[in-house]
Amino acid sequence: MTPDVRPFVAGNWKMNGLSGSLAEIEAMRLGADAGEAGAAELVVCPPATLLAQAAFKLSGSKLGLGGQDCHPEASGAFTGDISAPMLKDAGASYVIVGHSERRTHHHETDELVRAKAQAALKAGLTPIVCVGETLAEREAGQQAAVVIRQLRRSLPPETTSETVVIAYEPVWAIGTGLTPTFGDIAVVHNGIRALLTEIGGPSSAKTRILYGGSVKPTNCREILTLNNVDGALIGGASLKAADFLAIAAAYR
Ligand code: 13P
C-alpha cells in the first residue's frame, strides 16, 4: 500500500467469457455497489466482444471496465485489431497494454507497447502497462533490471500518476499457482517506485503499481499490504465474481 493512493483491483478475463458470463459481471457490479471492495477501485477487463453489453449493465455503477489490448493507430486497414477509440466508444475507461501473453505470442516490443499506451492516452483511456521477467531472467537474478528496462522503454513520457497504472507480473507466476516471495515482490515494487520518482518526480509517488500472477483470495492479503503494492491484476481468479470480490475485500 502507498499512503493516500486509492488501491486498484483489476480482473483480466483474457480469452474467456461468452454472453452467459455477463451474469458474473452483474454479480461483481452488485458487490462493488454494495461496497465489498472497500476503498479500492474495481475494474473488469472482459473480452472485447462483451464490452458493450457489459458497459450497458455497468452504467452508473462503481465497477469500471477495461479492454485487454489496443492497436496503436486509431483506425485503418488492420483486420481483426481494435483501436483505443473503439474501446472507449464501447464503454471502457482502461486498457491493458504489454501483457506478457501479448509480448510472447504476438512478439510485442517495448516500443510497440509505448505506442499503444500513447494511443490509449490520446483516446482518453488509462493504460495499464504490464512488465515482468521470465523464469530464466529470474533465475539469473535479473528481475529488477528487466522490469526497469521494460518500463523505461514502455512508458510514454507524457504519463502522470493520474493517467497510468503499472502492473508487475512475473511471467513464471502467471497461471501457475507460483508467486515470488513477499520480499521479492517488495524489492521489485520499490525499484519501480524509485524509477518513477526518477523520471516523473515526486508526483509519481502516487502512481499505482499493481502486482499480478496467481493472486488468489488465499494469498491476497499479505501481497496487498506490501510496501508500494497498490493493488492487483488478476487472471484466473477474476472469472468468478465470488473470488474476485473476495480479493477486493482485502481493502474493506
Ligand atoms: P493469473 O492470476 O491467472 O495468474 O493471471 C495473471 C495475469 O496474467 C493477469 O493479467
XYZ file of C-alpha atoms and ligand atoms in Angstrom:
262
model
C 0.000 0.000 0.000
C 1.066 3.567 -0.585
C -0.291 6.345 1.639
C -3.038 8.467 0.031
C -3.240 6.228 -3.029
C -6.567 4.661 -3.942
C -5.995 0.920 -4.423
C -6.871 -0.639 -7.752
C -8.037 -4.184 -8.366
C -8.496 -5.274 -11.967
C -9.667 -8.560 -13.446
C -8.207 -9.685 -16.761
C -10.502 -12.268 -18.289
C -8.101 -12.945 -21.182
C -9.774 -15.068 -23.933
C -12.539 -16.285 -21.641
C -16.197 -15.421 -21.483
C -19.331 -15.757 -23.609
C -22.530 -13.796 -23.165
C -23.539 -16.158 -20.342
C -20.595 -14.773 -18.338
C -22.324 -11.400 -18.117
C -24.032 -12.856 -15.032
C -20.614 -12.817 -13.291
C -20.150 -9.184 -14.249
C -23.591 -8.453 -12.877
C -22.629 -10.165 -9.600
C -19.398 -8.119 -9.498
C -21.411 -4.962 -10.031
C -23.707 -5.811 -7.138
C -20.683 -6.446 -4.905
C -18.898 -3.270 -5.967
C -22.007 -1.152 -5.448
C -22.553 -2.750 -2.022
C -19.055 -1.590 -1.018
C -17.436 -5.018 -0.991
C -14.257 -3.592 -2.478
C -13.979 -1.034 0.305
C -11.753 1.840 -0.738
C -10.462 0.089 -3.830
C -11.322 0.934 -7.413
C -12.601 -2.207 -9.101
C -12.301 -2.822 -12.848
C -13.040 -5.810 -15.047
C -11.470 -6.360 -18.467
C -13.634 -8.864 -20.361
C -13.006 -9.869 -23.977
C -13.828 -7.091 -26.433
C -16.907 -8.985 -27.627
C -18.557 -8.426 -24.226
C -17.510 -4.824 -23.637
C -20.556 -3.021 -24.975
C -23.022 -5.342 -23.248
C -21.046 -5.086 -20.010
C -20.970 -1.293 -20.292
C -24.742 -1.266 -20.596
C -25.025 -3.303 -17.392
C -22.465 -1.195 -15.534
C -23.864 2.218 -16.369
C -23.866 4.265 -13.158
C -22.157 1.538 -11.129
C -18.877 1.530 -9.214
C -17.413 -1.297 -11.314
C -15.209 0.032 -14.109
C -14.445 -1.511 -17.496
C -11.270 -2.044 -19.445
C -10.065 -3.588 -22.683
C -7.196 -6.080 -22.895
C -5.197 -4.599 -25.758
C -5.409 -1.876 -28.392
C -3.794 -1.070 -31.710
C -1.514 1.994 -31.800
C -3.498 3.503 -34.673
C -6.962 4.972 -34.183
C -8.381 3.380 -37.354
C -7.325 1.857 -40.648
C -6.630 -1.336 -42.551
C -5.709 -3.586 -39.612
C -8.008 -6.584 -39.921
C -9.013 -8.049 -36.586
C -7.469 -5.311 -34.461
C -9.276 -2.993 -32.080
C -8.308 0.630 -31.558
C -8.297 2.645 -28.356
C -11.122 4.954 -29.551
C -13.200 1.829 -30.275
C -12.678 0.576 -26.714
C -13.591 3.996 -25.376
C -16.663 4.062 -27.578
C -17.691 0.614 -26.290
C -17.585 1.907 -22.711
C -14.050 1.152 -21.469
C -12.067 3.530 -19.273
C -8.889 1.435 -19.095
C -6.864 -0.782 -21.394
C -4.185 -3.334 -20.574
C -1.092 -2.920 -22.772
C 2.071 -5.004 -22.895
C 0.690 -8.052 -21.137
C 3.331 -10.799 -21.256
C 0.984 -13.010 -23.264
C 0.954 -10.328 -25.972
C 4.693 -9.767 -25.661
C 5.267 -13.526 -26.059
C 2.616 -14.719 -28.514
C 2.437 -11.547 -30.611
C 6.088 -10.546 -30.274
C 5.218 -7.127 -28.908
C 8.214 -4.925 -28.159
C 8.529 -2.200 -25.545
C 8.356 0.370 -28.340
C 5.035 -1.036 -29.568
C 3.714 -1.143 -26.006
C 4.621 2.520 -25.599
C 2.825 3.396 -28.855
C -0.255 1.529 -27.613
C -0.122 3.348 -24.282
C 0.115 6.644 -26.147
C -2.885 5.695 -28.292
C -4.801 4.874 -25.123
C -3.966 8.228 -23.561
C -4.985 10.036 -26.739
C -8.348 8.243 -26.690
C -8.943 9.199 -23.061
C -8.234 5.720 -21.691
C -5.884 4.925 -18.820
C -3.300 2.350 -19.919
C -2.409 -0.453 -17.519
C 1.187 -1.037 -18.607
C 2.434 -4.564 -17.829
C 6.021 -5.616 -17.244
C 7.635 -8.733 -15.819
C 10.577 -11.087 -16.118
C 10.689 -14.644 -17.475
C 11.769 -17.599 -15.368
C 15.219 -17.604 -16.996
C 15.652 -13.913 -16.197
C 14.521 -14.540 -12.625
C 16.960 -17.440 -12.250
C 19.716 -15.157 -13.449
C 18.730 -12.651 -10.763
C 17.809 -10.057 -13.395
C 14.178 -9.413 -12.412
C 14.609 -5.844 -11.206
C 16.861 -4.888 -14.130
C 14.473 -6.411 -16.702
C 11.434 -4.688 -15.240
C 13.175 -1.316 -15.039
C 14.394 -1.641 -18.635
C 10.910 -2.584 -19.874
C 9.345 0.324 -18.016
C 11.860 2.889 -19.236
C 11.023 1.903 -22.810
C 7.303 1.177 -22.466
C 6.122 4.214 -20.512
C 5.222 7.249 -22.618
C 6.988 10.367 -21.317
C 3.664 12.215 -21.020
C 2.196 9.823 -18.423
C 1.447 11.104 -14.934
C 0.365 9.337 -11.771
C -3.254 10.038 -12.734
C -3.010 8.757 -16.294
C -1.202 5.446 -15.997
C -1.332 2.267 -13.922
C 1.609 -0.135 -13.836
C 1.322 -3.900 -13.358
C 4.286 -6.049 -12.378
C 3.543 -9.604 -13.480
C 6.394 -12.119 -13.350
C 5.785 -14.311 -16.418
C 6.509 -17.517 -14.492
C 3.895 -16.635 -11.853
C 1.031 -16.203 -14.318
C -1.476 -19.037 -14.159
C 0.998 -21.343 -12.404
C -0.002 -21.011 -8.757
C 3.560 -19.823 -8.062
C 4.317 -16.406 -6.614
C 7.560 -14.674 -5.707
C 8.272 -14.345 -2.006
C 6.724 -11.272 -0.439
C 10.224 -9.875 -0.049
C 10.922 -10.375 -3.749
C 7.684 -8.630 -4.722
C 8.553 -5.715 -2.441
C 12.048 -5.363 -3.922
C 10.694 -5.057 -7.483
C 7.864 -2.706 -6.489
C 10.280 -0.491 -4.555
C 12.532 -0.448 -7.618
C 9.615 0.590 -9.833
C 8.706 3.391 -7.412
C 12.294 4.616 -7.407
C 12.330 4.643 -11.220
C 9.013 6.507 -11.386
C 10.309 9.118 -8.960
C 13.488 9.466 -11.013
C 11.663 10.024 -14.302
C 8.474 11.700 -13.073
C 9.402 13.491 -9.877
C 7.506 13.461 -6.589
C 4.061 13.221 -8.247
C 4.999 9.685 -9.285
C 4.796 8.703 -5.648
C 1.090 8.266 -6.339
C 1.240 6.120 -9.493
C -0.496 2.848 -8.795
C 1.732 -0.208 -9.067
C -0.181 -3.494 -9.194
C 1.104 -6.987 -8.638
C -0.187 -9.798 -10.881
C 0.482 -13.531 -11.077
C -1.505 -16.205 -9.219
C -3.242 -13.758 -6.877
C -5.987 -15.648 -5.034
C -8.323 -14.998 -2.113
C -5.913 -17.080 -0.014
C -2.740 -15.054 -0.665
C -4.037 -11.584 -1.486
C -3.959 -10.033 1.967
C -0.236 -10.429 2.502
C 0.581 -9.289 -1.039
C -1.727 -6.275 -0.985
C -0.321 -4.888 2.243
C 3.273 -4.839 0.943
C 5.020 -1.537 0.545
C 4.356 0.005 -2.902
C 1.846 -2.682 -3.882
C -1.241 -0.616 -4.704
C -3.494 -3.355 -5.969
C -3.621 -6.426 -8.148
C -4.161 -7.541 -11.722
C -5.953 -10.857 -11.526
C -6.394 -13.506 -14.195
C -7.994 -16.838 -13.326
C -9.447 -15.757 -10.001
C -11.272 -12.850 -11.659
C -13.518 -15.092 -13.730
C -15.777 -15.802 -10.767
C -17.365 -12.840 -9.012
C -17.079 -14.512 -5.621
C -13.287 -14.926 -5.876
C -12.749 -11.524 -7.445
C -14.774 -9.797 -4.741
C -13.053 -11.854 -2.038
C -9.700 -10.470 -3.234
C -11.013 -6.908 -3.424
C -12.410 -7.336 0.095
C -8.830 -7.151 1.350
C -9.384 -3.374 1.101
C -12.543 -3.306 3.209
P -3.369 -15.336 -13.094
O -4.000 -14.541 -11.976
O -4.299 -16.337 -13.692
O -2.053 -15.904 -12.679
O -3.066 -14.304 -14.284
C -2.425 -13.118 -14.002
C -2.494 -12.254 -15.197
O -1.885 -12.550 -16.218
C -3.337 -11.049 -15.133
O -3.100 -10.208 -16.202
